[in-house]
């Protein structure tokens, strides 16, 4: 039911534009992550939707009601937006026990004592923090505090839940654990989640849709795999994926509407487009995910620069002329430094970006290697 | 038509949503309140330095109220009998040197004690840190009074050759310059403000990450080198802050130089200002000095903000620092402890005892005449004083005034403490907003306006028909006190608010907790100690305040006015006794508050 | 933008609140001046009737301001005589506090008091009379000297030099005012310990010093000079006149700037090392015969003679604010103060003298005329004519 619509939302701090003319629609029961490097405006966007920050311009609708409209001068307070908010550093009230922290919001909604008690205990059971009922936040570990914060946020059953990098203060192991619990919670609570993170892995793992931002401007708003497979520009392609995509400069010549001759890595290769292409291709950046580089086969060659095994897979960096090419190999291998290495570029997910604008021009496969 | 209608709706909506945020409402409200209560006195002060007053018509040759630069020209440049040098430039120089020495004493003494308490293994820390702040709680003139009582001796004419404590105990007679003039003024102010330095510097040292010093120890730096190269630079902002605040307080201090200038050798700008105010034909020049002092303070505070603002990151509190390795004082431990203890007790406890004693001597200075006469007699001691002049314990005028003073001080504390919290809240929530910045700056201005002229402005307000209900009422005192003592309260309020992350409040905001409940249930409990300290400081200042109220208070209305009445009528036993009572009450209130809530004045000054 | 607008509007609103209301609640100077003029033409009985009628119609308490605590008792005495009368409790206030209050209130055309007893004629003249803030009433049937008539002074206060005659300066040691400058004369030595309330803040003392430069004072000082130094004063030493010379040396000889006359006299009384204190004669009442120091005190003009001058007599003036509510009652009170009963109810001690020659001085004190002949008397016109020059000079003496 609550569909969130942002229309031309802009936020300026003095002269600095934090969010620039952002429009997007968040469907009911989506799990949206706002992703981007720090300072890209993702937290500001979240806080604007929640009502904690006032946009400079634009219009925000939650469900049927306009909660903000700069033209009409409407600005509904967060309290009336029926939302939950999970803060980066939990913002637990240090002078209240775990129980009181969870119950305080409910008291405020004029729930009866019995109902509050039941709900608080349900929440504590759900998040496995019953044994901490009487403790103060300072007596809990980071992960336990996080659970209390989640319980507190979920207790009033908000229809929309906003989370601002809620896992960033946890250690790596705990973070993974909480990640899966959050995803499970999304299913269980049947509500819309909007989640801010700068961790692209987290975004990929959790979201039904990723909203990637840079310098206040929306870059791509799509499901995670689409963002991964078909990044709309060099920034998105570079930001998503680990190890990052190979970007190789090339100059091209159109052979036919769906075939391009490319001069790259010292070779002439042919690019077969998935769809007809009609633009100038003289200045091109070719984007190749490391998993599309196969080692010890094919006609291309380079020398091993460094090998980084991580157990399940190994990242191998090759030096090809002046360029560096990264490949990922399944399993653990160890190549000695500086040895010659042949490789090929496979798969149909090779991307062509315009060298000037950085925008995606085409997708296809390379032949001739 | 439709367009303008829509515009009207938009404006109405805008106003409604602006007003729905308490921080906005507070900012606008307090901006307005402060414009009316602070800017108005300020402007009137500035105006008074440029117009002809009734007593000056003859000299200036212009009608009353006309614009003139006469006051400035005369005071700053008139050479008749070296007038400007004697009444302005030399007193200014005197005040300047006095303030510098006072700073040195305060920072040296207070800073040293702060270091000993936080960084060394000196014994008796708890006791020391408790009594060391006494001189700051006591009115500054009580230290001056004590200084005179202690050092006066039979070789000094200016004190009528009376024998003081030092001479009667040891036979030592100090020379006159120790008793009156530059030296004692600077010393008394320095001692009065030493706790202030102790609190500021101690606060930083206590919160300073010990790793910083430990890292240097690991690198084999000597203790002294660590102090000089690591510790000192880190406490520098607090040091500079202390110096500047002590400097601006000392330079305009009136009571101490007025009291310790019996041989007339040491006129200061503040005593000169008072004398000019008191002369019909020279009031305008008094206002010129007030403006000069104001400019001084503004410059100093701007510098202070620059220094602390820029280097604040230096003093980041990690909160992690665990064990501080205390400096072992070794053999010097006991002697040092005793020395500091003796000095502290000397200036913290002995003055109290001396006031009590003075009130018990039937003949001043004659210790053989100890009696409770001035406390218990039902005789009328002096019919020139207002109301009753019976012994302190039986005197309804004194007790009524004391009660009224307590009520006024509580009300003033309530007003300025609460206003301080609200201003601090708005300033912290609306960081970056120009209006909010103006508001919090204005809240500091009452600190810069001389108490007496502040009082004079409100006297004239109380004679405006619309405000005649204020005239001579206790309510007027509460209003004036509430504003005059706002600066420290708003400072501590802002500090306390800045320390609470905005998310703590937002967490309650999003679940619909109304604003007042967020304040009362969330913010106040978290920063209880700091906030209550914000109430304590105005209370203490108000209990002992006289100059601010002298023009406004009805006779016999508050205790300091009664005290002065007894003092000028020569009943020094009773005035000493009242002084003793005031200090005891202030100490008791501070002690009880501290025990009940953990608040103390150091938390109020903090940073 | 609208934030600023909102703020500006609020400021304007508050400003109007502060300044609105404008015109005062009083009928203006006209009615009070008229009442005073009418009162001057009435007989005492008519005035009593008018005051009573006015008082009962107004239904407010009478309020007085004054620099002397004697007013407190005067009001009580007045009430005893006229039982219909009631008043707000009185507390003395002086100089700046009182002048600020009076000028602030009357300047805004507001009621402040019905009558005020003020000292420091220089301030009175420039701040209250020249501005038309206070009006004069001349009591009936009192033989006033011309200088006391307008403004009306009701009271002379006497300030003398005190010392302990059992101490270093025995009874016969100080006999000439020039000794107080510290200079040694032909057969007597100067004294070197003088306690004085600074003229920088004590306006009465400033006026005293200014009066010492007047022609009458100069004549007295010249005579004493010749008697002390054995030769006439040679007016070629760079001073404006002998008064300036005396004031300069007197100020340079001050060793203590005391802040309370009462305390200063108390301290001095117990001293035997010879301190001379300049203080009001009325402090003598603190030393009745039962007091240990009763016989030790020497006071110039009181029990020891001093060549040159013995004391300074300053005046207290009583005037009616133009915003008074009860002008007839104020006039009647002035009449009362000028009677023997009225005066003695307030100032029944040494050092106070009524302007009404028929009011006798306190037993033991000397008649006013004797003090006037031997002393210096405050003269508003003279002080005002030289005020800026002389006060600047005196200020320079005490500030250096």
mmCIF file of N, CA, C and O in Angstrom, chain B residues 97-169:
data_model
loop_
_atom_site.group_PDB
_atom_site.id
_atom_site.type_symbol
_atom_site.label_atom_id
_atom_site.label_comp_id
_atom_site.label_asym_id
_atom_site.label_seq_id
_atom_site.Cartn_x
_atom_site.Cartn_y
_atom_site.Cartn_z
ATOM 1 N N UNK B 97 47.264 46.192 32.889
ATOM 2 C CA UNK B 97 48.322 45.439 33.564
ATOM 3 C C UNK B 97 47.728 44.567 34.673
ATOM 4 O O UNK B 97 48.136 43.427 34.849
ATOM 5 N N UNK B 98 46.741 45.124 35.375
ATOM 6 C CA UNK B 98 46.109 44.351 36.439
ATOM 7 C C UNK B 98 45.504 43.070 35.856
ATOM 8 O O UNK B 98 45.675 41.969 36.392
ATOM 9 N N UNK B 99 44.830 43.207 34.718
ATOM 10 C CA UNK B 99 44.176 42.050 34.106
ATOM 11 C C UNK B 99 45.206 41.027 33.643
ATOM 12 O O UNK B 99 45.018 39.824 33.805
ATOM 13 N N UNK B 100 46.319 41.524 33.129
ATOM 14 C CA UNK B 100 47.340 40.586 32.641
ATOM 15 C C UNK B 100 47.929 39.791 33.790
ATOM 16 O O UNK B 100 48.062 38.568 33.723
ATOM 17 N N UNK B 101 48.246 40.513 34.887
ATOM 18 C CA UNK B 101 48.807 39.800 36.027
ATOM 19 C C UNK B 101 47.776 38.836 36.616
ATOM 20 O O UNK B 101 48.101 37.696 36.984
ATOM 21 N N UNK B 102 46.520 39.283 36.682
ATOM 22 C CA UNK B 102 45.470 38.405 37.204
ATOM 23 C C UNK B 102 45.377 37.131 36.375
ATOM 24 O O UNK B 102 45.233 36.034 36.917
ATOM 25 N N UNK B 103 45.492 37.288 35.058
ATOM 26 C CA UNK B 103 45.463 36.115 34.169
ATOM 27 C C UNK B 103 46.600 35.171 34.490
ATOM 28 O O UNK B 103 46.420 33.960 34.580
ATOM 29 N N UNK B 104 47.790 35.766 34.627
ATOM 30 C CA UNK B 104 48.961 34.949 34.892
ATOM 31 C C UNK B 104 48.782 34.157 36.183
ATOM 32 O O UNK B 104 49.048 32.952 36.234
ATOM 33 N N UNK B 105 48.318 34.865 37.226
ATOM 34 C CA UNK B 105 48.122 34.194 38.507
ATOM 35 C C UNK B 105 47.075 33.088 38.362
ATOM 36 O O UNK B 105 47.274 31.950 38.794
ATOM 37 N N UNK B 106 45.961 33.426 37.728
ATOM 38 C CA UNK B 106 44.870 32.461 37.603
ATOM 39 C C UNK B 106 45.310 31.229 36.828
ATOM 40 O O UNK B 106 45.109 30.096 37.265
ATOM 41 N N UNK B 107 45.944 31.469 35.685
ATOM 42 C CA UNK B 107 46.335 30.337 34.847
ATOM 43 C C UNK B 107 47.479 29.554 35.489
ATOM 44 O O UNK B 107 47.467 28.326 35.517
ATOM 45 N N UNK B 108 48.441 30.296 36.052
ATOM 46 C CA UNK B 108 49.567 29.620 36.683
ATOM 47 C C UNK B 108 49.128 28.774 37.855
ATOM 48 O O UNK B 108 49.412 27.573 37.928
ATOM 49 N N UNK B 109 48.384 29.377 38.747
ATOM 50 C CA UNK B 109 47.957 28.697 39.963
ATOM 51 C C UNK B 109 46.912 27.627 39.643
ATOM 52 O O UNK B 109 47.073 26.447 39.991
ATOM 53 N N UNK B 110 45.856 28.042 38.928
ATOM 54 C CA UNK B 110 44.782 27.106 38.601
ATOM 55 C C UNK B 110 45.272 25.979 37.713
ATOM 56 O O UNK B 110 44.935 24.814 37.922
ATOM 57 N N UNK B 111 46.106 26.326 36.737
ATOM 58 C CA UNK B 111 46.613 25.313 35.821
ATOM 59 C C UNK B 111 47.510 24.320 36.535
ATOM 60 O O UNK B 111 47.424 23.112 36.316
ATOM 61 N N UNK B 112 48.365 24.826 37.439
ATOM 62 C CA UNK B 112 49.261 23.941 38.174
ATOM 63 C C UNK B 112 48.448 22.964 39.011
ATOM 64 O O UNK B 112 48.698 21.754 39.002
ATOM 65 N N UNK B 113 47.466 23.483 39.724
ATOM 66 C CA UNK B 113 46.647 22.595 40.560
ATOM 67 C C UNK B 113 45.902 21.594 39.681
ATOM 68 O O UNK B 113 45.793 20.409 40.016
ATOM 69 N N UNK B 114 45.418 22.044 38.537
ATOM 70 C CA UNK B 114 44.724 21.126 37.627
ATOM 71 C C UNK B 114 45.651 19.998 37.208
ATOM 72 O O UNK B 114 45.263 18.831 37.179
ATOM 73 N N UNK B 115 46.879 20.370 36.911
ATOM 74 C CA UNK B 115 47.832 19.347 36.493
ATOM 75 C C UNK B 115 48.125 18.370 37.625
ATOM 76 O O UNK B 115 48.110 17.169 37.448
ATOM 77 N N UNK B 116 48.355 18.932 38.826
ATOM 78 C CA UNK B 116 48.648 18.067 39.970
ATOM 79 C C UNK B 116 47.501 17.100 40.228
ATOM 80 O O UNK B 116 47.704 15.922 40.494
ATOM 81 N N UNK B 117 46.276 17.596 40.118
ATOM 82 C CA UNK B 117 45.144 16.745 40.459
ATOM 83 C C UNK B 117 44.898 15.681 39.389
ATOM 84 O O UNK B 117 44.558 14.546 39.696
ATOM 85 N N UNK B 118 45.087 16.029 38.118
ATOM 86 C CA UNK B 118 44.770 15.041 37.086
ATOM 87 C C UNK B 118 45.952 14.188 36.691
ATOM 88 O O UNK B 118 45.778 13.096 36.174
ATOM 89 N N UNK B 119 47.154 14.686 36.908
ATOM 90 C CA UNK B 119 48.286 13.989 36.319
ATOM 91 C C UNK B 119 49.358 13.524 37.316
ATOM 92 O O UNK B 119 50.380 13.013 36.903
ATOM 93 N N UNK B 120 49.128 13.774 38.591
ATOM 94 C CA UNK B 120 50.157 13.345 39.521
ATOM 95 C C UNK B 120 49.523 12.538 40.647
ATOM 96 O O UNK B 120 48.301 12.446 40.758
ATOM 97 N N UNK B 121 50.361 11.955 41.475
ATOM 98 C CA UNK B 121 49.845 11.106 42.550
ATOM 99 C C UNK B 121 49.719 11.876 43.863
ATOM 100 O O UNK B 121 49.875 11.330 44.930
ATOM 101 N N UNK B 122 49.441 13.156 43.744
ATOM 102 C CA UNK B 122 49.317 13.981 44.943
ATOM 103 C C UNK B 122 48.149 13.477 45.790
ATOM 104 O O UNK B 122 47.117 13.080 45.262
ATOM 105 N N UNK B 123 48.333 13.418 47.112
ATOM 106 C CA UNK B 123 47.237 12.900 47.958
ATOM 107 C C UNK B 123 46.140 13.949 48.196
ATOM 108 O O UNK B 123 46.346 15.135 47.967
ATOM 109 N N UNK B 124 44.987 13.491 48.643
ATOM 110 C CA UNK B 124 43.897 14.387 49.035
ATOM 111 C C UNK B 124 43.226 15.082 47.878
ATOM 112 O O UNK B 124 42.724 16.190 48.001
ATOM 113 N N UNK B 125 43.189 14.398 46.717
ATOM 114 C CA UNK B 125 42.655 15.048 45.520
ATOM 115 C C UNK B 125 41.200 15.475 45.673
ATOM 116 O O UNK B 125 40.791 16.538 45.222
ATOM 117 N N UNK B 126 40.416 14.608 46.306
ATOM 118 C CA UNK B 126 38.985 14.870 46.366
ATOM 119 C C UNK B 126 38.703 16.143 47.176
ATOM 120 O O UNK B 126 37.965 17.025 46.749
ATOM 121 N N UNK B 127 39.345 16.196 48.332
ATOM 122 C CA UNK B 127 39.167 17.349 49.204
ATOM 123 C C UNK B 127 39.655 18.619 48.493
ATOM 124 O O UNK B 127 38.978 19.649 48.478
ATOM 125 N N UNK B 128 40.823 18.481 47.872
ATOM 126 C CA UNK B 128 41.432 19.628 47.209
ATOM 127 C C UNK B 128 40.522 20.162 46.103
ATOM 128 O O UNK B 128 40.260 21.368 45.999
ATOM 129 N N UNK B 129 40.000 19.227 45.293
ATOM 130 C CA UNK B 129 39.191 19.694 44.163
ATOM 131 C C UNK B 129 37.875 20.290 44.655
ATOM 132 O O UNK B 129 37.261 21.100 43.969
ATOM 133 N N UNK B 130 37.435 19.890 45.836
ATOM 134 C CA UNK B 130 36.197 20.476 46.369
ATOM 135 C C UNK B 130 36.415 21.904 46.834
ATOM 136 O O UNK B 130 35.679 22.812 46.455
ATOM 137 N N UNK B 131 37.457 22.081 47.666
ATOM 138 C CA UNK B 131 37.622 23.422 48.236
ATOM 139 C C UNK B 131 38.258 24.395 47.261
ATOM 140 O O UNK B 131 38.097 25.597 47.411
ATOM 141 N N UNK B 132 38.938 23.854 46.266
ATOM 142 C CA UNK B 132 39.652 24.780 45.391
ATOM 143 C C UNK B 132 38.713 25.697 44.614
ATOM 144 O O UNK B 132 39.101 26.786 44.213
ATOM 145 N N UNK B 133 37.478 25.261 44.410
ATOM 146 C CA UNK B 133 36.553 26.107 43.640
ATOM 147 C C UNK B 133 35.836 27.141 44.506
ATOM 148 O O UNK B 133 35.135 28.007 43.990
ATOM 149 N N UNK B 134 36.002 27.053 45.823
ATOM 150 C CA UNK B 134 35.328 28.015 46.719
ATOM 151 C C UNK B 134 35.538 29.477 46.326
ATOM 152 O O UNK B 134 34.585 30.243 46.269
ATOM 153 N N UNK B 135 36.789 29.890 46.079
ATOM 154 C CA UNK B 135 36.990 31.316 45.788
ATOM 155 C C UNK B 135 36.173 31.802 44.590
ATOM 156 O O UNK B 135 35.823 32.968 44.499
ATOM 157 N N UNK B 136 35.867 30.879 43.673
ATOM 158 C CA UNK B 136 35.056 31.300 42.536
ATOM 159 C C UNK B 136 33.593 31.432 42.922
ATOM 160 O O UNK B 136 32.856 32.233 42.362
ATOM 161 N N UNK B 137 33.172 30.626 43.867
ATOM 162 C CA UNK B 137 31.775 30.689 44.320
ATOM 163 C C UNK B 137 31.559 31.937 45.171
ATOM 164 O O UNK B 137 30.511 32.561 45.128
ATOM 165 N N UNK B 138 32.592 32.273 45.926
ATOM 166 C CA UNK B 138 32.478 33.481 46.766
ATOM 167 C C UNK B 138 32.532 34.729 45.898
ATOM 168 O O UNK B 138 33.191 34.749 44.871
ATOM 169 N N UNK B 139 31.853 35.779 46.314
ATOM 170 C CA UNK B 139 31.962 37.039 45.570
ATOM 171 C C UNK B 139 33.422 37.503 45.570
ATOM 172 O O UNK B 139 34.130 37.296 46.548
ATOM 173 N N UNK B 140 33.845 38.157 44.486
ATOM 174 C CA UNK B 140 35.260 38.510 44.401
ATOM 175 C C UNK B 140 35.674 39.492 45.491
ATOM 176 O O UNK B 140 36.790 39.461 45.965
ATOM 177 N N UNK B 141 34.727 40.361 45.934
ATOM 178 C CA UNK B 141 35.137 41.328 46.953
ATOM 179 C C UNK B 141 35.365 40.685 48.303
ATOM 180 O O UNK B 141 36.008 41.247 49.168
ATOM 181 N N UNK B 142 34.800 39.495 48.503
ATOM 182 C CA UNK B 142 35.037 38.888 49.812
ATOM 183 C C UNK B 142 36.499 38.488 49.951
ATOM 184 O O UNK B 142 37.041 38.488 51.047
ATOM 185 N N UNK B 143 37.125 38.158 48.819
ATOM 186 C CA UNK B 143 38.555 37.859 48.890
ATOM 187 C C UNK B 143 39.337 39.145 49.144
ATOM 188 O O UNK B 143 40.284 39.166 49.927
ATOM 189 N N UNK B 144 38.893 40.230 48.506
ATOM 190 C CA UNK B 144 39.548 41.519 48.743
ATOM 191 C C UNK B 144 39.417 41.933 50.207
ATOM 192 O O UNK B 144 40.367 42.398 50.832
ATOM 193 N N UNK B 145 38.210 41.729 50.744
ATOM 194 C CA UNK B 145 37.967 42.076 52.146
ATOM 195 C C UNK B 145 38.884 41.262 53.051
ATOM 196 O O UNK B 145 39.473 41.767 53.996
ATOM 197 N N UNK B 146 38.985 39.977 52.710
ATOM 198 C CA UNK B 146 39.823 39.090 53.500
ATOM 199 C C UNK B 146 41.283 39.502 53.389
ATOM 200 O O UNK B 146 42.018 39.508 54.364
ATOM 201 N N UNK B 147 41.668 39.859 52.185
ATOM 202 C CA UNK B 147 43.054 40.301 51.960
ATOM 203 C C UNK B 147 43.382 41.468 52.879
ATOM 204 O O UNK B 147 44.421 41.505 53.522
ATOM 205 N N UNK B 148 42.451 42.420 52.950
ATOM 206 C CA UNK B 148 42.695 43.582 53.810
ATOM 207 C C UNK B 148 42.741 43.166 55.273
ATOM 208 O O UNK B 148 43.649 43.548 56.016
ATOM 209 N N UNK B 149 41.752 42.371 55.689
ATOM 210 C CA UNK B 149 41.735 41.906 57.075
ATOM 211 C C UNK B 149 43.016 41.193 57.445
ATOM 212 O O UNK B 149 43.476 41.260 58.583
ATOM 213 N N UNK B 150 43.581 40.502 56.494
ATOM 214 C CA UNK B 150 44.740 39.678 56.787
ATOM 215 C C UNK B 150 46.027 40.496 56.832
ATOM 216 O O UNK B 150 46.837 40.371 57.738
ATOM 217 N N UNK B 151 46.193 41.380 55.868
ATOM 218 C CA UNK B 151 47.492 42.050 55.732
ATOM 219 C C UNK B 151 47.596 43.414 56.402
ATOM 220 O O UNK B 151 48.673 43.959 56.510
ATOM 221 N N UNK B 152 46.451 44.005 56.797
ATOM 222 C CA UNK B 152 46.568 45.353 57.361
ATOM 223 C C UNK B 152 47.450 45.322 58.609
ATOM 224 O O UNK B 152 47.471 44.312 59.322
ATOM 225 N N UNK B 153 48.155 46.394 58.842
ATOM 226 C CA UNK B 153 49.057 46.379 60.000
ATOM 227 C C UNK B 153 49.360 47.769 60.510
ATOM 228 O O UNK B 153 48.993 48.772 59.893
ATOM 229 N N UNK B 154 50.015 47.795 61.616
ATOM 230 C CA UNK B 154 50.175 49.047 62.341
ATOM 231 C C UNK B 154 51.149 50.009 61.671
ATOM 232 O O UNK B 154 51.326 51.125 62.140
ATOM 233 N N UNK B 155 51.780 49.568 60.578
ATOM 234 C CA UNK B 155 52.694 50.486 59.904
ATOM 235 C C UNK B 155 52.052 51.206 58.732
ATOM 236 O O UNK B 155 52.684 52.015 58.084
ATOM 237 N N UNK B 156 50.816 50.859 58.427
ATOM 238 C CA UNK B 156 50.185 51.442 57.249
ATOM 239 C C UNK B 156 49.094 52.420 57.665
ATOM 240 O O UNK B 156 48.138 52.064 58.352
ATOM 241 N N UNK B 157 49.271 53.656 57.264
ATOM 242 C CA UNK B 157 48.345 54.712 57.668
ATOM 243 C C UNK B 157 46.977 54.520 57.024
ATOM 244 O O UNK B 157 45.957 54.717 57.648
ATOM 245 N N UNK B 158 46.984 54.113 55.738
ATOM 246 C CA UNK B 158 45.743 54.080 54.992
ATOM 247 C C UNK B 158 44.708 53.142 55.616
ATOM 248 O O UNK B 158 43.520 53.314 55.411
ATOM 249 N N UNK B 159 45.152 52.160 56.378
ATOM 250 C CA UNK B 159 44.189 51.286 57.039
ATOM 251 C C UNK B 159 44.055 51.672 58.511
ATOM 252 O O UNK B 159 43.675 50.869 59.338
ATOM 253 N N UNK B 160 44.357 52.932 58.825
ATOM 254 C CA UNK B 160 44.268 53.463 60.190
ATOM 255 C C UNK B 160 45.145 52.676 61.145
ATOM 256 O O UNK B 160 44.811 52.511 62.315
ATOM 257 N N UNK B 161 46.238 52.125 60.627
ATOM 258 C CA UNK B 161 47.190 51.371 61.427
ATOM 259 C C UNK B 161 46.557 50.233 62.211
ATOM 260 O O UNK B 161 47.028 49.860 63.281
ATOM 261 N N UNK B 162 45.435 49.707 61.686
ATOM 262 C CA UNK B 162 44.811 48.604 62.400
ATOM 263 C C UNK B 162 45.644 47.340 62.247
ATOM 264 O O UNK B 162 46.266 47.112 61.217
ATOM 265 N N UNK B 163 45.575 46.515 63.291
ATOM 266 C CA UNK B 163 46.357 45.287 63.278
ATOM 267 C C UNK B 163 45.550 44.186 62.596
ATOM 268 O O UNK B 163 44.429 43.901 62.998
ATOM 269 N N UNK B 164 46.129 43.606 61.569
ATOM 270 C CA UNK B 164 45.440 42.519 60.874
ATOM 271 C C UNK B 164 45.852 41.164 61.389
ATOM 272 O O UNK B 164 46.645 41.054 62.331
ATOM 273 N N UNK B 165 45.316 40.118 60.771
ATOM 274 C CA UNK B 165 45.574 38.760 61.242
ATOM 275 C C UNK B 165 47.052 38.405 61.194
ATOM 276 O O UNK B 165 47.600 37.830 62.130
ATOM 277 N N UNK B 166 47.695 38.750 60.079
ATOM 278 C CA UNK B 166 49.095 38.360 59.925
ATOM 279 C C UNK B 166 49.953 38.975 61.017
ATOM 280 O O UNK B 166 50.744 38.290 61.665
ATOM 281 N N UNK B 167 49.729 40.273 61.267
ATOM 282 C CA UNK B 167 50.560 40.938 62.267
ATOM 283 C C UNK B 167 50.274 40.377 63.651
ATOM 284 O O UNK B 167 51.186 40.119 64.431
ATOM 285 N N UNK B 168 48.996 40.166 63.958
ATOM 286 C CA UNK B 168 48.699 39.698 65.313
ATOM 287 C C UNK B 168 49.195 38.272 65.516
ATOM 288 O O UNK B 168 49.489 37.870 66.636
ATOM 289 N N UNK B 169 49.318 37.491 64.435
ATOM 290 C CA UNK B 169 49.802 36.122 64.597
ATOM 291 C C UNK B 169 51.315 36.045 64.587
ATOM 292 O O UNK B 169 51.918 35.286 65.339
#
